[in-house]
Coordinates of C-alpha atoms and ligand atoms in Angstrom, one line a residue:
M25 CA 67.1 96.6 109.7
L26 CA 65.1 98.7 107.3
D27 CA 68.3 99.5 105.5
I28 CA 68.7 95.9 104.5
L29 CA 65.2 95.7 103.1
Q30 CA 65.7 98.9 101.2
M31 CA 69.0 97.7 100.0
I32 CA 67.7 94.4 98.5
R33 CA 64.7 96.2 97.0
A34 CA 67.0 98.8 95.4
K35 CA 69.4 96.1 94.1
D36 CA 66.8 93.6 92.8
P37 CA 63.5 95.6 92.6
V38 CA 61.5 92.8 90.9
E39 CA 62.3 89.9 93.2
K40 CA 59.2 90.2 95.3
E41 CA 59.2 86.6 96.7
F42 CA 62.8 87.1 97.8
H43 CA 61.9 90.4 99.5
Q44 CA 59.0 88.7 101.3
A45 CA 61.2 85.9 102.6
V46 CA 64.0 88.2 103.7
K47 CA 61.6 90.6 105.4
E48 CA 60.1 87.9 107.5
V49 CA 63.4 86.7 108.8
V50 CA 64.9 90.1 109.3
E51 CA 61.9 91.3 111.3
T52 CA 61.9 88.2 113.5
V53 CA 65.6 88.3 114.3
K54 CA 65.6 91.9 115.3
P55 CA 65.9 91.1 119.1
V56 CA 68.9 88.9 118.3
L57 CA 70.6 91.8 116.6
E58 CA 69.9 94.1 119.5
R59 CA 71.4 91.6 121.9
N60 CA 74.4 90.9 119.8
P61 CA 75.9 94.1 118.3
Q62 CA 78.8 92.1 116.8
Y63 CA 76.4 90.9 114.1
R64 CA 75.8 94.4 112.9
N65 CA 79.5 95.3 113.1
M66 CA 80.3 92.3 111.0
A67 CA 77.6 93.1 108.4
I68 CA 76.0 89.7 108.9
L69 CA 72.7 90.7 107.4
E70 CA 74.3 92.2 104.3
R71 CA 76.2 89.1 103.8
I72 CA 73.5 86.5 104.5
V73 CA 71.1 88.0 102.0
E74 CA 73.6 87.9 99.2
P75 CA 74.0 84.5 97.5
E76 CA 77.6 83.1 97.6
R77 CA 77.1 82.3 93.9
V78 CA 74.3 82.4 91.3
I79 CA 74.7 80.3 88.2
M80 CA 72.3 80.9 85.3
F81 CA 72.5 79.0 82.1
R82 CA 71.0 78.1 78.8
V83 CA 69.2 74.7 78.5
P84 CA 68.6 73.8 74.9
W85 CA 66.6 70.6 74.1
M86 CA 64.8 69.0 71.2
D87 CA 61.2 67.9 71.3
D88 CA 59.8 64.7 69.7
Q89 CA 58.9 66.6 66.6
G90 CA 62.5 67.8 66.1
Q91 CA 61.8 71.4 67.2
I92 CA 64.4 73.1 69.4
H93 CA 63.5 74.8 72.7
V94 CA 65.6 76.9 75.0
N95 CA 64.8 77.1 78.7
R96 CA 66.7 78.9 81.4
G97 CA 68.5 76.9 84.2
F98 CA 69.6 78.2 87.6
R99 CA 71.4 77.2 90.7
I100 CA 71.6 79.5 93.7
Q101 CA 74.4 78.6 96.0
M102 CA 73.2 80.7 98.9
N103 CA 75.3 79.8 102.0
S104 CA 77.9 77.1 102.8
A105 CA 78.7 78.2 106.4
I106 CA 77.6 74.9 107.9
G107 CA 78.0 72.4 105.0
P108 CA 77.8 71.8 101.3
Y109 CA 75.0 73.6 99.5
K110 CA 71.8 71.5 99.7
G111 CA 68.4 72.1 98.3
G112 CA 66.0 71.0 95.6
I113 CA 65.6 71.6 91.9
R114 CA 62.2 72.9 90.7
F115 CA 60.9 72.5 87.2
H116 CA 57.9 74.8 86.8
P117 CA 57.0 77.5 84.3
S118 CA 56.8 80.1 87.1
V119 CA 60.5 79.5 88.0
N120 CA 62.6 82.7 88.0
L121 CA 65.5 84.2 90.0
S122 CA 63.2 85.7 92.7
I123 CA 61.5 82.4 93.5
L124 CA 64.7 80.4 93.6
K125 CA 66.4 83.0 95.8
F126 CA 63.5 83.0 98.2
L127 CA 63.7 79.2 98.3
A128 CA 67.5 79.1 98.7
F129 CA 67.3 81.7 101.5
E130 CA 64.6 79.7 103.4
Q131 CA 66.7 76.6 102.8
V132 CA 69.7 78.0 104.7
F133 CA 67.7 78.3 108.0
K134 CA 65.7 75.1 107.4
N135 CA 68.9 73.1 106.9
A136 CA 70.4 74.6 110.0
L137 CA 67.4 73.5 112.0
T138 CA 67.8 69.9 111.0
T139 CA 71.0 69.6 113.1
L140 CA 72.8 68.1 110.1
A141 CA 75.8 69.7 108.3
M142 CA 74.1 71.2 105.2
G143 CA 74.4 74.7 103.7
G144 CA 71.5 76.1 101.6
G145 CA 70.9 76.2 97.9
K146 CA 68.1 75.8 95.3
G147 CA 67.9 75.5 91.6
G148 CA 65.6 74.8 88.7
S149 CA 64.2 75.8 85.4
D150 CA 61.2 77.4 83.8
F151 CA 60.7 74.1 81.9
D152 CA 57.2 72.6 82.3
P153 CA 57.3 68.8 82.5
K154 CA 53.5 68.7 82.2
G155 CA 52.4 67.2 78.9
K156 CA 55.9 66.3 77.8
S157 CA 56.8 62.8 76.7
E158 CA 59.1 60.6 78.7
N159 CA 61.9 61.2 76.1
E160 CA 61.4 64.9 76.1
V161 CA 61.8 65.0 79.9
M162 CA 64.9 62.8 79.7
R163 CA 66.5 65.0 77.0
F164 CA 65.7 68.1 79.1
C165 CA 67.2 66.7 82.3
Q166 CA 70.3 65.6 80.4
S167 CA 70.8 69.0 78.9
F168 CA 70.2 70.7 82.3
M169 CA 72.9 68.5 83.9
M170 CA 75.4 69.1 81.0
E171 CA 75.9 72.5 82.5
L172 CA 75.1 71.9 86.1
F173 CA 77.6 69.0 86.6
R174 CA 80.6 71.4 86.8
H175 CA 79.1 73.3 89.7
V176 CA 77.9 70.4 92.0
G177 CA 79.5 67.5 93.7
P178 CA 79.0 65.3 96.9
D179 CA 81.1 67.8 99.0
T180 CA 80.2 70.9 97.1
D181 CA 76.5 71.1 96.3
V182 CA 74.0 68.2 96.5
P183 CA 70.7 69.0 94.8
A184 CA 67.4 67.1 95.3
G185 CA 63.8 67.2 94.0
D186 CA 61.1 69.8 94.4
I187 CA 58.0 70.7 92.4
G188 CA 58.2 68.9 89.0
V189 CA 61.3 67.0 89.9
G190 CA 60.7 63.5 91.4
A191 CA 62.4 60.1 91.2
R192 CA 62.1 60.0 87.4
E193 CA 63.9 63.3 86.9
I194 CA 66.5 62.6 89.6
G195 CA 67.3 59.4 87.7
Y196 CA 67.9 61.2 84.4
L197 CA 70.0 63.9 86.1
F198 CA 72.1 61.4 88.0
G199 CA 72.7 59.3 84.9
M200 CA 74.1 62.3 83.0
Y201 CA 76.2 63.5 86.0
K202 CA 77.7 60.0 86.3
K203 CA 78.6 60.0 82.6
L204 CA 80.2 63.4 82.6
A205 CA 82.0 63.3 85.9
N206 CA 83.0 59.6 85.5
E207 CA 82.2 58.9 89.2
F208 CA 79.4 57.2 91.1
T209 CA 78.9 59.5 94.1
G210 CA 76.0 60.8 96.2
V211 CA 75.7 64.0 94.1
L212 CA 71.9 64.1 94.3
T213 CA 69.4 62.9 96.9
G214 CA 66.0 61.5 96.3
K215 CA 67.6 58.7 94.2
S216 CA 65.8 55.4 93.7
L217 CA 66.5 52.6 96.2
G218 CA 68.5 50.4 93.9
W219 CA 71.2 52.9 93.3
G220 CA 71.9 54.8 96.4
G221 CA 68.5 56.2 97.5
S222 CA 67.3 56.0 101.1
L223 CA 64.2 54.4 102.4
I224 CA 61.6 56.9 103.7
R225 CA 63.1 59.8 101.5
P226 CA 60.0 59.9 99.3
E227 CA 57.8 60.0 102.4
A228 CA 60.0 62.2 104.5
T229 CA 58.6 65.7 103.9
G230 CA 55.0 64.7 104.4
Y231 CA 55.6 62.4 107.3
G232 CA 57.9 64.9 108.9
C233 CA 55.2 67.6 108.6
V234 CA 52.7 65.5 110.3
Y235 CA 55.1 64.5 113.0
F236 CA 55.7 68.2 113.6
A237 CA 51.9 68.8 113.8
A238 CA 51.6 65.9 116.3
E239 CA 54.3 67.6 118.5
M240 CA 52.5 70.9 118.3
L241 CA 49.3 69.3 119.4
A242 CA 51.0 67.2 122.1
A243 CA 52.4 70.4 123.6
Q244 CA 48.7 71.3 124.1
N245 CA 47.8 67.8 125.4
Q246 CA 46.0 67.0 122.1
T247 CA 46.5 64.4 119.4
L248 CA 45.6 64.1 115.7
Q249 CA 43.1 61.4 116.4
G250 CA 39.8 62.3 114.8
K251 CA 40.9 65.7 113.5
R252 CA 39.5 66.9 110.1
C253 CA 42.3 68.1 107.9
L254 CA 42.4 70.3 104.8
V255 CA 45.4 69.3 102.6
S256 CA 46.3 71.2 99.4
G257 CA 48.4 69.8 96.5
A258 CA 48.4 66.2 95.3
G259 CA 52.2 65.8 94.7
N260 CA 54.9 64.2 96.8
V261 CA 54.4 66.3 100.0
A262 CA 50.5 66.2 99.9
Q263 CA 50.4 62.4 99.3
F264 CA 52.6 61.5 102.2
T265 CA 51.1 64.1 104.5
T266 CA 47.8 62.5 103.8
E267 CA 49.2 59.0 104.4
K268 CA 50.7 59.9 107.8
L269 CA 47.5 61.7 108.8
I270 CA 45.5 58.5 108.1
D271 CA 48.1 56.5 110.1
L272 CA 47.7 58.8 113.1
G273 CA 43.9 58.6 113.0
A274 CA 43.1 62.0 111.4
K275 CA 40.8 62.5 108.4
A276 CA 42.1 64.4 105.3
V277 CA 39.2 65.7 103.3
T278 CA 40.8 67.7 100.4
L279 CA 43.5 67.4 97.8
S280 CA 44.2 69.8 94.9
D281 CA 46.3 70.5 91.8
S282 CA 46.6 73.7 89.8
S283 CA 43.3 72.9 88.0
G284 CA 41.1 72.6 91.1
Y285 CA 40.4 70.6 94.2
I286 CA 38.4 67.6 95.5
Y287 CA 36.4 67.6 98.8
D288 CA 35.7 64.1 100.1
A289 CA 33.5 64.5 103.2
E290 CA 34.0 60.8 104.1
G291 CA 37.7 61.3 104.2
I292 CA 40.5 60.1 101.9
D293 CA 41.4 56.6 103.2
K294 CA 44.3 54.4 102.2
N295 CA 42.6 52.9 99.2
K296 CA 41.6 56.3 97.9
L297 CA 45.1 57.6 98.5
D298 CA 46.6 54.6 96.5
F299 CA 44.3 55.7 93.6
V300 CA 45.7 59.3 93.9
K301 CA 49.3 58.0 93.9
K302 CA 48.7 56.0 90.7
L303 CA 46.8 58.8 89.1
K304 CA 49.5 61.4 89.9
N305 CA 52.8 59.5 89.8
I306 CA 52.1 56.9 87.0
R307 CA 49.3 58.2 84.8
R308 CA 50.2 61.8 85.5
G309 CA 46.5 62.7 85.4
R310 CA 44.5 65.5 87.0
I311 CA 42.9 65.4 90.5
K312 CA 39.5 65.9 88.9
E313 CA 39.7 62.2 87.8
Y314 CA 39.3 61.3 91.5
L315 CA 35.6 61.6 90.9
D316 CA 35.7 58.9 88.1
K317 CA 36.4 56.4 90.9
Y318 CA 34.8 58.2 93.9
P319 CA 31.8 60.1 92.6
E320 CA 30.6 61.0 96.1
A321 CA 33.4 63.5 96.3
V322 CA 32.9 67.1 95.0
Y323 CA 35.3 68.7 92.5
T324 CA 35.7 72.5 92.3
E325 CA 37.5 74.0 89.4
A326 CA 40.2 76.6 90.1
D327 CA 38.8 80.1 89.5
S328 CA 41.4 82.9 89.1
T329 CA 38.7 85.6 89.3
L330 CA 38.1 84.7 93.0
D331 CA 40.2 86.5 95.6
Y332 CA 40.3 83.4 97.8
N333 CA 40.7 79.6 97.5
P334 CA 37.5 77.7 98.4
L335 CA 39.6 74.8 99.5
W336 CA 40.4 76.7 102.7
N337 CA 36.7 77.5 103.3
H338 CA 35.6 74.2 104.8
K339 CA 35.0 73.3 108.5
A340 CA 38.1 71.6 109.8
D341 CA 40.5 71.3 112.7
C342 CA 43.9 71.5 110.9
A343 CA 45.2 72.8 107.6
F344 CA 48.3 71.5 105.7
P345 CA 49.2 73.6 102.7
C346 CA 51.4 71.4 100.6
A347 CA 51.3 72.9 97.1
T348 CA 53.2 76.1 96.5
Q349 CA 54.2 79.6 97.8
N350 CA 51.5 82.2 98.8
E351 CA 48.6 79.8 98.4
I352 CA 46.9 81.1 101.6
N353 CA 46.2 84.8 101.5
E354 CA 44.6 87.0 104.0
K355 CA 41.0 86.1 103.1
D356 CA 41.9 82.4 103.1
A357 CA 43.4 82.8 106.6
R358 CA 40.2 84.5 107.8
N359 CA 38.1 81.7 106.3
L360 CA 40.3 79.1 108.1
V361 CA 39.9 80.9 111.4
R362 CA 36.2 81.3 110.9
N363 CA 35.9 77.6 110.1
S364 CA 37.5 76.6 113.5
V365 CA 40.9 75.6 112.1
K366 CA 43.2 75.6 115.1
L367 CA 46.4 74.4 113.5
V368 CA 48.2 75.4 110.3
C369 CA 51.3 73.3 109.5
E370 CA 53.1 74.1 106.3
G371 CA 54.3 71.3 104.0
A372 CA 55.0 73.7 101.2
N373 CA 57.6 76.5 101.3
M374 CA 56.2 79.9 102.3
P375 CA 52.5 79.0 101.4
S376 CA 51.1 81.7 103.7
T377 CA 51.4 85.3 102.8
P378 CA 52.6 87.7 105.6
E379 CA 49.0 89.0 106.0
A380 CA 47.7 85.4 106.5
I381 CA 50.4 84.7 109.1
D382 CA 49.5 87.8 111.0
I383 CA 45.9 86.6 111.2
F384 CA 47.0 83.2 112.5
L385 CA 49.1 84.8 115.1
D386 CA 46.4 87.3 116.1
H387 CA 43.9 84.5 116.6
K388 CA 46.3 82.2 118.4
T389 CA 46.0 79.6 115.7
M390 CA 49.0 77.2 116.1
Y391 CA 51.1 78.0 113.1
A392 CA 54.2 76.2 111.9
P393 CA 56.4 77.8 109.2
G394 CA 57.6 75.5 106.4
K395 CA 61.2 76.0 107.2
A396 CA 60.5 74.1 110.5
S397 CA 57.6 71.8 109.6
N398 CA 58.8 70.6 106.1
A399 CA 62.4 70.1 107.1
G400 CA 61.9 66.4 107.3
G401 CA 62.6 66.1 103.5
V402 CA 66.0 67.7 103.6
A403 CA 66.8 65.9 106.9
V404 CA 66.3 62.5 105.3
S405 CA 68.3 63.8 102.3
G406 CA 71.1 64.4 104.8
L407 CA 70.6 60.9 106.0
E408 CA 70.8 59.7 102.4
M409 CA 74.1 61.5 102.1
A410 CA 75.4 59.9 105.3
Q411 CA 74.4 56.4 104.0
N412 CA 76.1 57.1 100.6
S413 CA 79.3 58.1 102.3
M414 CA 79.3 54.9 104.3
R415 CA 78.1 52.8 101.4
L416 CA 75.3 51.5 103.7
N417 CA 71.5 51.3 103.6
W418 CA 69.7 51.7 106.8
P419 CA 66.4 49.9 107.3
R420 CA 63.1 51.7 107.0
E421 CA 62.4 51.7 110.7
E422 CA 65.8 53.3 111.5
V423 CA 65.4 56.1 109.0
D424 CA 61.8 56.8 110.1
S425 CA 62.8 56.8 113.8
R426 CA 65.7 59.3 113.0
L427 CA 63.2 61.4 111.1
R428 CA 60.8 61.5 114.1
I429 CA 63.7 62.4 116.4
I430 CA 64.8 65.2 114.1
M431 CA 61.3 66.6 113.9
K432 CA 60.9 66.5 117.7
S433 CA 64.2 68.2 118.1
I434 CA 63.3 71.0 115.6
H435 CA 60.0 71.5 117.5
H436 CA 61.8 71.7 120.8
T437 CA 64.5 74.1 119.3
C438 CA 61.8 76.4 117.9
L439 CA 59.9 76.6 121.3
E440 CA 63.1 77.1 123.2
A441 CA 64.4 79.9 121.0
A442 CA 60.9 81.6 121.0
A443 CA 60.7 81.5 124.8
E444 CA 64.3 82.8 125.2
Y445 CA 63.4 85.8 123.1
G446 CA 60.1 86.5 125.0
M447 CA 57.7 85.0 122.4
P448 CA 56.6 81.7 123.9
G449 CA 54.7 79.4 121.5
N450 CA 55.7 81.4 118.4
Y451 CA 57.1 78.8 116.0
L452 CA 57.9 81.4 113.4
V453 CA 60.1 83.5 115.6
G454 CA 61.6 80.4 117.1
A455 CA 62.5 78.8 113.8
N456 CA 64.0 82.0 112.4
I457 CA 66.0 82.8 115.4
A458 CA 67.4 79.3 116.0
G459 CA 68.3 78.8 112.3
F460 CA 69.8 82.3 112.1
L461 CA 72.0 81.9 115.2
K462 CA 73.5 78.6 114.0
V463 CA 74.4 80.0 110.6
V464 CA 75.7 83.4 111.6
N465 CA 77.8 82.1 114.4
S466 CA 79.4 79.7 111.9
M467 CA 80.0 82.6 109.5
L468 CA 81.7 84.7 112.2
D469 CA 83.9 81.7 113.1
Q470 CA 85.1 81.4 109.5
G471 CA 86.1 85.1 109.0
L472 CA 85.2 87.4 106.2
V473 CA 84.8 85.0 103.3
Ligands
NDP14 P1 55.1 68.1 93.3 O1 55.5 68.6 92.0 O2 55.2 66.7 93.7 O3 53.6 68.6 93.7 C1 53.2 69.9 93.6 C2 51.7 70.0 93.8 O4 51.3 71.4 94.0 C3 50.9 69.5 92.6 O5 49.7 69.0 92.9 C4 50.8 70.8 91.8 O6 49.7 70.8 90.9 C5 50.5 71.8 92.9 N1 51.0 73.2 92.4 C6 52.3 73.5 92.1 N2 52.4 74.8 91.7 C7 51.1 75.2 91.8 C8 50.5 76.5 91.6 N3 51.3 77.5 91.1 N4 49.2 76.6 91.8 C9 48.5 75.6 92.3 N5 49.0 74.4 92.5 C10 50.3 74.2 92.3 O7 55.9 69.0 94.4 P2 56.2 68.7 95.9 O8 55.0 68.0 96.5 O9 57.5 68.1 96.0 O10 56.3 70.2 96.5 C11 55.2 70.9 97.1 C12 55.7 72.0 98.0 O11 56.5 71.4 99.0 C13 56.6 73.0 97.3 O12 56.4 74.3 97.9 C14 58.0 72.5 97.6 O13 59.0 73.6 97.6 C15 57.8 72.0 99.1 N6 58.8 71.1 99.6 C16 59.0 69.9 98.9 C17 59.9 69.0 99.4 C18 60.1 67.7 98.9 O14 60.8 66.9 99.5 N7 59.6 67.4 97.7 C19 60.7 69.4 100.6 C20 60.3 70.6 101.3 C21 59.4 71.4 100.7 P3 50.0 70.7 89.3 O15 50.4 69.3 89.1 O16 48.7 71.0 88.6 O17 51.0 71.7 89.0

């Protein structure tokens, strides 16, 4: 096992996020490898950590002043053992090969957990959509797709949105794909409703995350009713996590962006959330502006000199990190535990550092890893692909009910796998083992390819 970690560190020494994601999976599937020597003999670990294909390309584009910029584009086609590559596209200045490889690696196991036939991939660019005009964003998306189109397709690789890529960007990407490929197919998910999108797709990651948390609580004879919840982020996942928390009687008291966070002791109700949706999705403003409308809330500016995030230092029952990777460190985890948080359910991908996860597990905090609890987004993307293939649109209730069933099934699968391997109640172990087994057994069935 150690060999694998040493191998990837030696091969790609600077990819620290990728090392982190691999280490977590490899450590938790150790008992599976001990029980099944054929996985070692068939070099399954060596194969699963190596992407099937990495595509890296130049994305030149012109700004409104006529100046030329060059960004870097990526698509990681990680594993296609159980279906076409599937995973989002991220536009954020922090994007690099390490971040996308960690996301693609996580995606492989997440997609396996959904019960749908989807392999794992991820892509993106170091382009920052913040502060860009509508036309600049459009030109960038078009240039990005001018290269990507030859590597994707409805039965090959089906990208979706992620940080910085929402319905607007998916529209521009789809338009250029359609023009270049001369076909109208479900090559992307997260499309708008009028041209092949699915109802509930925008809501799916956040709703699914809260459905998962509700299942965790139900397993302890509890509900979300009346629970105080800390939510980070203010984008797609955070907005719909907050919405479903309100629906189920919980009270979300925080939201954030990279500039800072708001704390609203009275709770963020439906009206306040509508304001945030308009602020973030239409005006593309900062979360600080929440106080212009609701001055009773408190705004705290992000402070990079602190070694903790004060958002996680409020009394609460549950925490839903929905912004980005490694946003909860060891100190944050200690603060959460001290402030009586009993459940941490990840909406973002890998938001807790390994040290933070150890603290949750040591303190018996109910902890759901993102690859299980945020799988609702990709699950409904899978349902969007199914609807596109049938040229049908399912009603909202049908998609929502399928989403609930899938989240319930993922919850059950995690607990079952964890119990089978002697770690009852450990969702991290359960998610990794169940996802791993499905993928590696499919790889073995398909021979050395
Ligand atoms: P959005 O772009 O809609 O929102 C991201 C939010 O997180 C924004 O509020 C953003 O603030 C904040 N954020 C991003 N990067 C940082 C950073 N480095 N530091 C502090 N805050 C940051 O993205 P999504 O809501 O779609 O994605 C959020 C998380 O959920 C990501 O980890 C993503 O991979 C994961 N996820 C998303 C899915 C989806 O369906 N969209 C599916 C599964 C997982 P600011 O605007 O200031 O940058």
